[in-house]
């Protein structure tokens, strides 16, 4: 890195990350060493999207950008084992929006006996224009659809541990060797404790981002505004509440609760919204 790029590291945790578009000056080497191409990064171009995690340094909480310019976040959940939790999916959706990525929700393990109402879930996510894919890693159900989504895009897989991210990636491209980040010691960080991030090429076009530590996290800091943006139907209804600081819980004349009762807001959306606010509190 050229000095001017390095200097940014003083106040920014991630001056250059995987996925960055950069300008480089390639060093001229004698033909005998032409295999050893080296160069200097002179400039990092503006990031279109970013994937960040919270990092606590010296008691200060800062955001560390892990990867840049990733097109989409593939949010993997399962119908059971671990149990289906819409609020967790929705938190990832908000994180994707915050980073400028397109969220895609994948609900895995549909081969198991479960109680998730698939048609209902489709209806809810369709109402907010989010693509929803149902998959089963062993039967390969939905895998073609998932491949089509990944085609020629840069994607990051997130979701609860055990939901089936590694299994799905292996179904998509057998032998795709991601470091599955097996938790192998008590620190819970796995063997490779450094956060080395890599882009893995897909044979049909596209890349998947991988880093051991990234699998389980990916939930960015939430603030009221970014939550309201995702629950736009609730935000809009809230203008009709009697109190401008209505929390849509027990306040009188709450337009949001009225809309839920009348059926113009899905109760599942309302519950997910309320739980996310409980989490923030
Ligand atoms: P990850 O932590 O999200 O990467 O999850 P894994 O891919 O390691 O999967 C966790 C467990 O769920 C493993 O025992 C998998 O064999 C199992 N599993 C993954 N996908 C499916 C699926 O679609 N159906 C069933 N029945 N089991 C699955
Ligand atoms: Zn209200």
PDB file of C-alpha atoms and ligand atoms in Angstrom:
ATOM      1  CA  UNK A   1       0.000   0.000   0.000  1.00  0.00           C
ATOM      2  CA  UNK A   2       1.213   3.458  -0.747  1.00  0.00           C
ATOM      3  CA  UNK A   3       1.651   5.701   2.276  1.00  0.00           C
ATOM      4  CA  UNK A   4      -1.442   7.776   1.615  1.00  0.00           C
ATOM      5  CA  UNK A   5      -3.556   4.629   1.622  1.00  0.00           C
ATOM      6  CA  UNK A   6      -1.877   3.346   4.768  1.00  0.00           C
ATOM      7  CA  UNK A   7      -2.469   6.604   6.573  1.00  0.00           C
ATOM      8  CA  UNK A   8      -6.186   6.003   6.355  1.00  0.00           C
ATOM      9  CA  UNK A   9      -5.619   2.992   8.596  1.00  0.00           C
ATOM     10  CA  UNK A  10      -4.984   5.437  11.421  1.00  0.00           C
ATOM     11  CA  UNK A  11      -8.648   6.235  11.726  1.00  0.00           C
ATOM     12  CA  UNK A  12     -10.236   3.515   9.639  1.00  0.00           C
ATOM     13  CA  UNK A  13      -9.947  -0.123  10.628  1.00  0.00           C
ATOM     14  CA  UNK A  14     -10.053  -1.427   7.094  1.00  0.00           C
ATOM     15  CA  UNK A  15      -8.215   0.701   4.511  1.00  0.00           C
ATOM     16  CA  UNK A  16      -8.212  -2.170   2.011  1.00  0.00           C
ATOM     17  CA  UNK A  17     -10.467  -5.205   2.222  1.00  0.00           C
ATOM     18  CA  UNK A  18     -11.416  -8.159   0.060  1.00  0.00           C
ATOM     19  CA  UNK A  19     -13.623  -7.070  -2.790  1.00  0.00           C
ATOM     20  CA  UNK A  20     -12.219  -3.565  -2.985  1.00  0.00           C
ATOM     21  CA  UNK A  21     -11.614  -2.058  -6.393  1.00  0.00           C
ATOM     22  CA  UNK A  22      -8.143  -0.536  -6.314  1.00  0.00           C
ATOM     23  CA  UNK A  23      -5.717   1.248  -8.557  1.00  0.00           C
ATOM     24  CA  UNK A  24      -2.308  -0.396  -8.685  1.00  0.00           C
ATOM     25  CA  UNK A  25       1.028   0.325 -10.234  1.00  0.00           C
ATOM     26  CA  UNK A  26       2.485  -2.973 -11.390  1.00  0.00           C
ATOM     27  CA  UNK A  27       6.212  -3.258 -10.957  1.00  0.00           C
ATOM     28  CA  UNK A  28       8.249  -4.075 -14.034  1.00  0.00           C
ATOM     29  CA  UNK A  29      10.321  -7.178 -13.445  1.00  0.00           C
ATOM     30  CA  UNK A  30      12.907  -8.894 -15.629  1.00  0.00           C
ATOM     31  CA  UNK A  31      11.370 -11.698 -17.767  1.00  0.00           C
ATOM     32  CA  UNK A  32      12.976 -14.378 -15.595  1.00  0.00           C
ATOM     33  CA  UNK A  33      10.905 -13.203 -12.662  1.00  0.00           C
ATOM     34  CA  UNK A  34       7.769 -12.283 -14.549  1.00  0.00           C
ATOM     35  CA  UNK A  35       5.798 -14.854 -12.553  1.00  0.00           C
ATOM     36  CA  UNK A  36       6.379 -12.778  -9.442  1.00  0.00           C
ATOM     37  CA  UNK A  37       4.144  -9.894 -10.242  1.00  0.00           C
ATOM     38  CA  UNK A  38       4.094  -7.270  -7.596  1.00  0.00           C
ATOM     39  CA  UNK A  39       2.870  -3.750  -7.330  1.00  0.00           C
ATOM     40  CA  UNK A  40       1.644  -0.952  -5.144  1.00  0.00           C
ATOM     41  CA  UNK A  41      -1.920  -0.029  -4.288  1.00  0.00           C
ATOM     42  CA  UNK A  42      -2.210   3.696  -4.862  1.00  0.00           C
ATOM     43  CA  UNK A  43      -5.906   4.234  -4.395  1.00  0.00           C
ATOM     44  CA  UNK A  44      -8.984   2.458  -3.078  1.00  0.00           C
ATOM     45  CA  UNK A  45     -12.066   3.292  -5.126  1.00  0.00           C
ATOM     46  CA  UNK A  46     -15.356   4.139  -3.428  1.00  0.00           C
ATOM     47  CA  UNK A  47     -17.162   1.103  -2.019  1.00  0.00           C
ATOM     48  CA  UNK A  48     -20.560   0.320  -3.485  1.00  0.00           C
ATOM     49  CA  UNK A  49     -21.497  -1.917  -0.560  1.00  0.00           C
ATOM     50  CA  UNK A  50     -19.885  -3.035   2.659  1.00  0.00           C
ATOM     51  CA  UNK A  51     -20.127  -5.918   5.037  1.00  0.00           C
ATOM     52  CA  UNK A  52     -19.078  -4.911   8.536  1.00  0.00           C
ATOM     53  CA  UNK A  53     -18.857  -6.271  12.015  1.00  0.00           C
ATOM     54  CA  UNK A  54     -18.590  -4.545  15.324  1.00  0.00           C
ATOM     55  CA  UNK A  55     -15.158  -4.507  16.804  1.00  0.00           C
ATOM     56  CA  UNK A  56     -14.390  -3.362  20.305  1.00  0.00           C
ATOM     57  CA  UNK A  57     -10.986  -1.780  20.605  1.00  0.00           C
ATOM     58  CA  UNK A  58      -9.815   0.048  23.686  1.00  0.00           C
ATOM     59  CA  UNK A  59     -13.357   0.182  25.010  1.00  0.00           C
ATOM     60  CA  UNK A  60     -14.496   1.897  21.857  1.00  0.00           C
ATOM     61  CA  UNK A  61     -16.879   0.201  19.526  1.00  0.00           C
ATOM     62  CA  UNK A  62     -16.021   0.637  15.904  1.00  0.00           C
ATOM     63  CA  UNK A  63     -17.186  -0.951  12.730  1.00  0.00           C
ATOM     64  CA  UNK A  64     -14.711  -3.117  10.935  1.00  0.00           C
ATOM     65  CA  UNK A  65     -15.399  -3.595   7.279  1.00  0.00           C
ATOM     66  CA  UNK A  66     -14.742  -7.193   6.330  1.00  0.00           C
ATOM     67  CA  UNK A  67     -15.583  -7.164   2.642  1.00  0.00           C
ATOM     68  CA  UNK A  68     -16.564  -4.563   0.085  1.00  0.00           C
ATOM     69  CA  UNK A  69     -18.660  -4.495  -3.045  1.00  0.00           C
ATOM     70  CA  UNK A  70     -20.501  -7.707  -2.213  1.00  0.00           C
ATOM     71  CA  UNK A  71     -23.755  -7.739  -4.186  1.00  0.00           C
ATOM     72  CA  UNK A  72     -25.956  -9.810  -1.973  1.00  0.00           C
ATOM     73  CA  UNK A  73     -26.378 -11.373   1.423  1.00  0.00           C
ATOM     74  CA  UNK A  74     -27.702 -14.921   1.403  1.00  0.00           C
ATOM     75  CA  UNK A  75     -29.482 -15.301   4.729  1.00  0.00           C
ATOM     76  CA  UNK A  76     -29.758 -18.975   5.620  1.00  0.00           C
ATOM     77  CA  UNK A  77     -32.352 -20.140   8.133  1.00  0.00           C
ATOM     78  CA  UNK A  78     -33.868 -23.569   8.696  1.00  0.00           C
ATOM     79  CA  UNK A  79     -37.418 -24.780   9.272  1.00  0.00           C
ATOM     80  CA  UNK A  80     -36.122 -26.478  12.422  1.00  0.00           C
ATOM     81  CA  UNK A  81     -32.841 -27.470  14.152  1.00  0.00           C
ATOM     82  CA  UNK A  82     -32.165 -24.615  14.858  1.00  0.00           C
ATOM     83  CA  UNK A  83     -35.778 -23.398  15.107  1.00  0.00           C
ATOM     84  CA  UNK A  84     -37.222 -20.980  12.579  1.00  0.00           C
ATOM     85  CA  UNK A  85     -37.028 -17.400  13.863  1.00  0.00           C
ATOM     86  CA  UNK A  86     -38.286 -14.666  11.619  1.00  0.00           C
ATOM     87  CA  UNK A  87     -36.831 -11.943  13.777  1.00  0.00           C
ATOM     88  CA  UNK A  88     -33.314 -13.262  13.207  1.00  0.00           C
ATOM     89  CA  UNK A  89     -33.869 -13.331   9.455  1.00  0.00           C
ATOM     90  CA  UNK A  90     -35.195  -9.792   9.604  1.00  0.00           C
ATOM     91  CA  UNK A  91     -32.193  -8.562  11.571  1.00  0.00           C
ATOM     92  CA  UNK A  92     -29.935  -9.861   8.833  1.00  0.00           C
ATOM     93  CA  UNK A  93     -32.160  -8.242   6.220  1.00  0.00           C
ATOM     94  CA  UNK A  94     -31.706  -4.895   7.937  1.00  0.00           C
ATOM     95  CA  UNK A  95     -27.943  -5.451   8.113  1.00  0.00           C
ATOM     96  CA  UNK A  96     -27.906  -6.186   4.378  1.00  0.00           C
ATOM     97  CA  UNK A  97     -29.812  -3.000   3.645  1.00  0.00           C
ATOM     98  CA  UNK A  98     -27.454  -1.002   5.869  1.00  0.00           C
ATOM     99  CA  UNK A  99     -24.493  -2.265   3.879  1.00  0.00           C
ATOM    100  CA  UNK A 100     -26.196  -1.678   0.537  1.00  0.00           C
ATOM    101  CA  UNK A 101     -26.487  -5.395  -0.277  1.00  0.00           C
ATOM    102  CA  UNK A 102     -29.543  -7.187  -1.631  1.00  0.00           C
ATOM    103  CA  UNK A 103     -30.895  -9.680   0.901  1.00  0.00           C
ATOM    104  CA  UNK A 104     -32.026 -13.124  -0.274  1.00  0.00           C
ATOM    105  CA  UNK A 105     -33.656 -15.415   2.281  1.00  0.00           C
ATOM    106  CA  UNK A 106     -33.037 -19.156   2.093  1.00  0.00           C
ATOM    107  CA  UNK A 107     -35.053 -21.475   4.305  1.00  0.00           C
ATOM    108  CA  UNK A 108     -33.302 -24.815   4.466  1.00  0.00           C
ATOM    109  CA  UNK A 109     -34.057 -28.344   5.742  1.00  0.00           C
ATOM    110  CA  UNK A 110     -37.551 -28.522   4.273  1.00  0.00           C
ATOM    111  CA  UNK A 111     -37.071 -32.296   4.132  1.00  0.00           C
ATOM    112  CA  UNK A 112     -37.573 -32.354   7.916  1.00  0.00           C
ATOM    113  CA  UNK A 113     -41.001 -32.585   9.515  1.00  0.00           C
ATOM    114  CA  UNK A 114     -41.786 -29.016  10.545  1.00  0.00           C
ATOM    115  CA  UNK A 115     -44.515 -26.483  11.270  1.00  0.00           C
ATOM    116  CA  UNK A 116     -43.429 -23.497   9.151  1.00  0.00           C
ATOM    117  CA  UNK A 117     -46.232 -22.255   6.903  1.00  0.00           C
ATOM    118  CA  UNK A 118     -44.386 -22.016   3.598  1.00  0.00           C
ATOM    119  CA  UNK A 119     -47.133 -20.259   1.638  1.00  0.00           C
ATOM    120  CA  UNK A 120     -47.581 -17.712   4.380  1.00  0.00           C
ATOM    121  CA  UNK A 121     -43.836 -16.997   4.576  1.00  0.00           C
ATOM    122  CA  UNK A 122     -43.769 -16.507   0.798  1.00  0.00           C
ATOM    123  CA  UNK A 123     -46.643 -14.049   1.020  1.00  0.00           C
ATOM    124  CA  UNK A 124     -44.971 -12.052   3.802  1.00  0.00           C
ATOM    125  CA  UNK A 125     -41.592 -11.732   2.105  1.00  0.00           C
ATOM    126  CA  UNK A 126     -43.195 -11.048  -1.268  1.00  0.00           C
ATOM    127  CA  UNK A 127     -44.911  -8.059   0.333  1.00  0.00           C
ATOM    128  CA  UNK A 128     -41.485  -6.541   0.994  1.00  0.00           C
ATOM    129  CA  UNK A 129     -39.920  -7.643  -2.319  1.00  0.00           C
ATOM    130  CA  UNK A 130     -37.494 -10.115  -0.851  1.00  0.00           C
ATOM    131  CA  UNK A 131     -36.702 -13.308  -2.702  1.00  0.00           C
ATOM    132  CA  UNK A 132     -37.363 -16.399  -0.641  1.00  0.00           C
ATOM    133  CA  UNK A 133     -35.965 -19.811  -1.571  1.00  0.00           C
ATOM    134  CA  UNK A 134     -36.779 -23.117   0.107  1.00  0.00           C
ATOM    135  CA  UNK A 135     -34.032 -25.700   0.049  1.00  0.00           C
ATOM    136  CA  UNK A 136     -32.934 -29.097   1.210  1.00  0.00           C
ATOM    137  CA  UNK A 137     -29.259 -29.916   1.011  1.00  0.00           C
ATOM    138  CA  UNK A 138     -29.618 -33.737   0.895  1.00  0.00           C
ATOM    139  CA  UNK A 139     -32.424 -33.816  -1.703  1.00  0.00           C
ATOM    140  CA  UNK A 140     -31.019 -30.816  -3.632  1.00  0.00           C
ATOM    141  CA  UNK A 141     -34.444 -29.194  -3.608  1.00  0.00           C
ATOM    142  CA  UNK A 142     -34.103 -25.516  -4.511  1.00  0.00           C
ATOM    143  CA  UNK A 143     -30.393 -25.772  -5.313  1.00  0.00           C
ATOM    144  CA  UNK A 144     -30.854 -24.828  -8.980  1.00  0.00           C
ATOM    145  CA  UNK A 145     -32.788 -21.753  -7.919  1.00  0.00           C
ATOM    146  CA  UNK A 146     -30.023 -20.831  -5.503  1.00  0.00           C
ATOM    147  CA  UNK A 147     -27.367 -21.298  -8.192  1.00  0.00           C
ATOM    148  CA  UNK A 148     -29.307 -18.941 -10.448  1.00  0.00           C
ATOM    149  CA  UNK A 149     -29.272 -16.314  -7.706  1.00  0.00           C
ATOM    150  CA  UNK A 150     -25.519 -16.676  -7.173  1.00  0.00           C
ATOM    151  CA  UNK A 151     -24.695 -16.626 -10.883  1.00  0.00           C
ATOM    152  CA  UNK A 152     -22.248 -13.820 -11.742  1.00  0.00           C
ATOM    153  CA  UNK A 153     -22.734 -12.128  -8.378  1.00  0.00           C
ATOM    154  CA  UNK A 154     -20.564 -11.738  -5.309  1.00  0.00           C
ATOM    155  CA  UNK A 155     -22.389 -13.164  -2.319  1.00  0.00           C
ATOM    156  CA  UNK A 156     -21.891 -13.665   1.371  1.00  0.00           C
ATOM    157  CA  UNK A 157     -23.653 -16.447   3.305  1.00  0.00           C
ATOM    158  CA  UNK A 158     -24.813 -15.599   6.802  1.00  0.00           C
ATOM    159  CA  UNK A 159     -27.140 -17.162   9.331  1.00  0.00           C
ATOM    160  CA  UNK A 160     -27.277 -19.102  12.537  1.00  0.00           C
ATOM    161  CA  UNK A 161     -24.723 -21.815  13.038  1.00  0.00           C
ATOM    162  CA  UNK A 162     -26.212 -25.176  12.082  1.00  0.00           C
ATOM    163  CA  UNK A 163     -28.739 -23.775   9.614  1.00  0.00           C
ATOM    164  CA  UNK A 164     -26.867 -25.490   6.776  1.00  0.00           C
ATOM    165  CA  UNK A 165     -24.658 -22.894   5.099  1.00  0.00           C
ATOM    166  CA  UNK A 166     -21.734 -25.267   4.511  1.00  0.00           C
ATOM    167  CA  UNK A 167     -24.025 -28.049   3.342  1.00  0.00           C
ATOM    168  CA  UNK A 168     -25.742 -25.740   0.855  1.00  0.00           C
ATOM    169  CA  UNK A 169     -22.431 -24.465  -0.488  1.00  0.00           C
ATOM    170  CA  UNK A 170     -21.286 -28.030  -0.990  1.00  0.00           C
ATOM    171  CA  UNK A 171     -24.524 -28.876  -2.753  1.00  0.00           C
ATOM    172  CA  UNK A 172     -24.078 -25.860  -5.007  1.00  0.00           C
ATOM    173  CA  UNK A 173     -20.556 -26.795  -5.935  1.00  0.00           C
ATOM    174  CA  UNK A 174     -19.291 -30.125  -4.631  1.00  0.00           C
ATOM    175  CA  UNK A 175     -15.770 -29.806  -3.330  1.00  0.00           C
ATOM    176  CA  UNK A 176     -15.993 -26.080  -2.763  1.00  0.00           C
ATOM    177  CA  UNK A 177     -13.462 -25.918  -0.010  1.00  0.00           C
ATOM    178  CA  UNK A 178     -14.494 -23.230   2.379  1.00  0.00           C
ATOM    179  CA  UNK A 179     -12.861 -23.226   5.739  1.00  0.00           C
ATOM    180  CA  UNK A 180     -15.892 -24.294   7.639  1.00  0.00           C
ATOM    181  CA  UNK A 181     -14.579 -22.634  10.761  1.00  0.00           C
ATOM    182  CA  UNK A 182     -15.048 -25.653  12.964  1.00  0.00           C
ATOM    183  CA  UNK A 183     -15.076 -24.568  16.561  1.00  0.00           C
ATOM    184  CA  UNK A 184     -12.123 -26.486  17.860  1.00  0.00           C
ATOM    185  CA  UNK A 185     -11.018 -24.756  21.028  1.00  0.00           C
ATOM    186  CA  UNK A 186     -12.512 -23.160  24.083  1.00  0.00           C
ATOM    187  CA  UNK A 187     -12.070 -19.617  22.828  1.00  0.00           C
ATOM    188  CA  UNK A 188     -14.819 -20.491  20.380  1.00  0.00           C
ATOM    189  CA  UNK A 189     -12.918 -18.971  17.543  1.00  0.00           C
ATOM    190  CA  UNK A 190     -11.830 -22.102  15.769  1.00  0.00           C
ATOM    191  CA  UNK A 191      -8.378 -22.934  14.564  1.00  0.00           C
ATOM    192  CA  UNK A 192      -7.854 -20.079  12.203  1.00  0.00           C
ATOM    193  CA  UNK A 193      -8.280 -17.173  14.529  1.00  0.00           C
ATOM    194  CA  UNK A 194      -7.135 -14.554  12.085  1.00  0.00           C
ATOM    195  CA  UNK A 195      -9.908 -13.137   9.991  1.00  0.00           C
ATOM    196  CA  UNK A 196      -8.508 -13.955   6.602  1.00  0.00           C
ATOM    197  CA  UNK A 197     -11.211 -13.319   4.071  1.00  0.00           C
ATOM    198  CA  UNK A 198     -11.262 -14.906   0.644  1.00  0.00           C
ATOM    199  CA  UNK A 199     -13.444 -14.814  -2.427  1.00  0.00           C
ATOM    200  CA  UNK A 200     -14.124 -18.299  -3.747  1.00  0.00           C
ATOM    201  CA  UNK A 201     -14.909 -18.523  -7.452  1.00  0.00           C
ATOM    202  CA  UNK A 202     -18.000 -20.439  -8.532  1.00  0.00           C
ATOM    203  CA  UNK A 203     -17.533 -22.558 -11.642  1.00  0.00           C
ATOM    204  CA  UNK A 204     -20.739 -21.202 -13.192  1.00  0.00           C
ATOM    205  CA  UNK A 205     -19.684 -17.576 -12.545  1.00  0.00           C
ATOM    206  CA  UNK A 206     -19.667 -15.514  -9.401  1.00  0.00           C
ATOM    207  CA  UNK A 207     -17.926 -15.528  -6.039  1.00  0.00           C
ATOM    208  CA  UNK A 208     -18.711 -16.481  -2.483  1.00  0.00           C
ATOM    209  CA  UNK A 209     -17.006 -14.687   0.381  1.00  0.00           C
ATOM    210  CA  UNK A 210     -15.628 -16.832   3.106  1.00  0.00           C
ATOM    211  CA  UNK A 211     -14.017 -16.235   6.448  1.00  0.00           C
ATOM    212  CA  UNK A 212     -14.290 -18.512   9.464  1.00  0.00           C
ATOM    213  CA  UNK A 213     -15.419 -15.830  11.864  1.00  0.00           C
ATOM    214  CA  UNK A 214     -17.996 -14.415   9.534  1.00  0.00           C
ATOM    215  CA  UNK A 215     -20.437 -17.271   9.545  1.00  0.00           C
ATOM    216  CA  UNK A 216     -22.074 -16.684  12.848  1.00  0.00           C
ATOM    217  CA  UNK A 217     -22.104 -12.928  12.876  1.00  0.00           C
ATOM    218  CA  UNK A 218     -22.984 -10.177  10.511  1.00  0.00           C
ATOM    219  CA  UNK A 219     -25.495  -8.373  12.649  1.00  0.00           C
ATOM    220  CA  UNK A 220     -24.704  -4.699  12.503  1.00  0.00           C
ATOM    221  CA  UNK A 221     -25.650  -2.051  14.984  1.00  0.00           C
ATOM    222  CA  UNK A 222     -29.339  -1.267  14.704  1.00  0.00           C
ATOM    223  CA  UNK A 223     -30.904   2.105  15.042  1.00  0.00           C
ATOM    224  CA  UNK A 224     -34.539   3.078  14.869  1.00  0.00           C
ATOM    225  CA  UNK A 225     -34.252   4.617  11.454  1.00  0.00           C
ATOM    226  CA  UNK A 226     -32.754   1.588   9.729  1.00  0.00           C
ATOM    227  CA  UNK A 227     -35.357  -0.655  11.330  1.00  0.00           C
ATOM    228  CA  UNK A 228     -38.219   1.634  10.267  1.00  0.00           C
ATOM    229  CA  UNK A 229     -36.901   1.664   6.726  1.00  0.00           C
ATOM    230  CA  UNK A 230     -37.289  -2.085   6.468  1.00  0.00           C
ATOM    231  CA  UNK A 231     -40.717  -2.108   8.108  1.00  0.00           C
ATOM    232  CA  UNK A 232     -42.011   0.632   5.847  1.00  0.00           C
ATOM    233  CA  UNK A 233     -45.655  -0.453   6.137  1.00  0.00           C
ATOM    234  CA  UNK A 234     -45.426  -0.101   9.920  1.00  0.00           C
ATOM    235  CA  UNK A 235     -43.561   3.186   9.654  1.00  0.00           C
ATOM    236  CA  UNK A 236     -46.207   4.582   7.340  1.00  0.00           C
ATOM    237  CA  UNK A 237     -49.079   3.456   9.518  1.00  0.00           C
ATOM    238  CA  UNK A 238     -47.404   5.038  12.558  1.00  0.00           C
ATOM    239  CA  UNK A 239     -48.121   8.506  11.206  1.00  0.00           C
ATOM    240  CA  UNK A 240     -51.727   7.853  12.197  1.00  0.00           C
ATOM    241  CA  UNK A 241     -50.929   7.094  15.857  1.00  0.00           C
ATOM    242  CA  UNK A 242     -52.203   9.575  18.415  1.00  0.00           C
ATOM    243  CA  UNK A 243     -48.761  10.000  19.994  1.00  0.00           C
ATOM    244  CA  UNK A 244     -45.788  10.833  17.807  1.00  0.00           C
ATOM    245  CA  UNK A 245     -43.545   8.727  20.081  1.00  0.00           C
ATOM    246  CA  UNK A 246     -45.994   5.811  20.100  1.00  0.00           C
ATOM    247  CA  UNK A 247     -44.232   2.472  20.595  1.00  0.00           C
ATOM    248  CA  UNK A 248     -47.253   0.588  19.255  1.00  0.00           C
ATOM    249  CA  UNK A 249     -47.494  -1.465  22.421  1.00  0.00           C
ATOM    250  CA  UNK A 250     -50.196  -0.355  24.827  1.00  0.00           C
ATOM    251  CA  UNK A 251     -50.759   3.239  23.793  1.00  0.00           C
ATOM    252  CA  UNK A 252     -54.320   4.325  23.016  1.00  0.00           C
ATOM    253  CA  UNK A 253     -55.335   5.098  19.421  1.00  0.00           C
ATOM    254  CA  UNK A 254     -52.377   3.274  17.923  1.00  0.00           C
ATOM    255  CA  UNK A 255     -52.782   3.168  14.149  1.00  0.00           C
ATOM    256  CA  UNK A 256     -50.270   0.331  13.810  1.00  0.00           C
ATOM    257  CA  UNK A 257     -52.159  -2.014  16.110  1.00  0.00           C
ATOM    258  CA  UNK A 258     -55.371  -1.032  14.363  1.00  0.00           C
ATOM    259  CA  UNK A 259     -53.858  -1.949  10.982  1.00  0.00           C
ATOM    260  CA  UNK A 260     -52.744  -5.323  12.346  1.00  0.00           C
ATOM    261  CA  UNK A 261     -56.236  -5.971  13.659  1.00  0.00           C
ATOM    262  CA  UNK A 262     -57.805  -4.998  10.363  1.00  0.00           C
ATOM    263  CA  UNK A 263     -55.400  -7.207   8.442  1.00  0.00           C
ATOM    264  CA  UNK A 264     -53.522  -4.599   6.428  1.00  0.00           C
ATOM    265  CA  UNK A 265     -50.298  -5.365   8.319  1.00  0.00           C
ATOM    266  CA  UNK A 266     -49.204  -8.991   8.762  1.00  0.00           C
ATOM    267  CA  UNK A 267     -49.168  -9.910  12.476  1.00  0.00           C
ATOM    268  CA  UNK A 268     -45.880 -11.748  11.830  1.00  0.00           C
ATOM    269  CA  UNK A 269     -44.321  -8.510  10.602  1.00  0.00           C
ATOM    270  CA  UNK A 270     -45.611  -6.640  13.626  1.00  0.00           C
ATOM    271  CA  UNK A 271     -44.235  -9.296  16.006  1.00  0.00           C
ATOM    272  CA  UNK A 272     -40.862  -9.328  14.312  1.00  0.00           C
ATOM    273  CA  UNK A 273     -40.687  -5.522  14.503  1.00  0.00           C
ATOM    274  CA  UNK A 274     -41.607  -5.461  18.181  1.00  0.00           C
ATOM    275  CA  UNK A 275     -39.055  -8.142  19.051  1.00  0.00           C
ATOM    276  CA  UNK A 276     -36.289  -6.314  17.242  1.00  0.00           C
ATOM    277  CA  UNK A 277     -37.042  -3.241  19.323  1.00  0.00           C
ATOM    278  CA  UNK A 278     -36.995  -5.317  22.490  1.00  0.00           C
ATOM    279  CA  UNK A 279     -33.539  -6.528  21.402  1.00  0.00           C
ATOM    280  CA  UNK A 280     -32.314  -2.972  20.903  1.00  0.00           C
ATOM    281  CA  UNK A 281     -33.601  -1.996  24.350  1.00  0.00           C
TER     282      UNK A 281
HETATM  283  P1  LIG B   1     -23.710 -24.326   9.092  1.00  0.00           P
HETATM  284  O1  LIG B   1     -23.215 -24.213  10.501  1.00  0.00           O
HETATM  285  O2  LIG B   1     -24.755 -23.300   8.811  1.00  0.00           O
HETATM  286  O3  LIG B   1     -22.619 -24.306   8.073  1.00  0.00           O
HETATM  287  O4  LIG B   1     -24.486 -25.736   8.991  1.00  0.00           O
HETATM  288  P2  LIG B   1     -23.994 -27.129   8.383  1.00  0.00           P
HETATM  289  O5  LIG B   1     -23.981 -27.095   6.902  1.00  0.00           O
HETATM  290  O6  LIG B   1     -22.739 -27.540   9.069  1.00  0.00           O
HETATM  291  O7  LIG B   1     -25.201 -28.067   8.818  1.00  0.00           O
HETATM  292  C1  LIG B   1     -25.536 -28.324  10.168  1.00  0.00           C
HETATM  293  C2  LIG B   1     -26.195 -29.686  10.275  1.00  0.00           C
HETATM  294  O8  LIG B   1     -27.429 -29.697   9.570  1.00  0.00           O
HETATM  295  C3  LIG B   1     -25.365 -30.806   9.666  1.00  0.00           C
HETATM  296  O9  LIG B   1     -25.505 -31.958  10.475  1.00  0.00           O
HETATM  297  C4  LIG B   1     -26.000 -31.023   8.309  1.00  0.00           C
HETATM  298  O10 LIG B   1     -25.843 -32.359   7.855  1.00  0.00           O
HETATM  299  C5  LIG B   1     -27.466 -30.727   8.580  1.00  0.00           C
HETATM  300  N1  LIG B   1     -28.156 -30.209   7.387  1.00  0.00           N
HETATM  301  C6  LIG B   1     -27.754 -29.212   6.588  1.00  0.00           C
HETATM  302  N2  LIG B   1     -28.660 -28.975   5.611  1.00  0.00           N
HETATM  303  C7  LIG B   1     -29.672 -29.857   5.809  1.00  0.00           C
HETATM  304  C8  LIG B   1     -30.912 -30.111   5.130  1.00  0.00           C
HETATM  305  O11 LIG B   1     -31.295 -29.478   4.147  1.00  0.00           O
HETATM  306  N3  LIG B   1     -31.710 -31.106   5.659  1.00  0.00           N
HETATM  307  C9  LIG B   1     -31.329 -31.817   6.759  1.00  0.00           C
HETATM  308  N4  LIG B   1     -32.184 -32.769   7.181  1.00  0.00           N
HETATM  309  N5  LIG B   1     -30.177 -31.607   7.411  1.00  0.00           N
HETATM  310  C10 LIG B   1     -29.350 -30.632   6.947  1.00  0.00           C
HETATM  311 ZN1  LIG B   2     -48.679   3.308  17.495  1.00  0.00          ZN
END
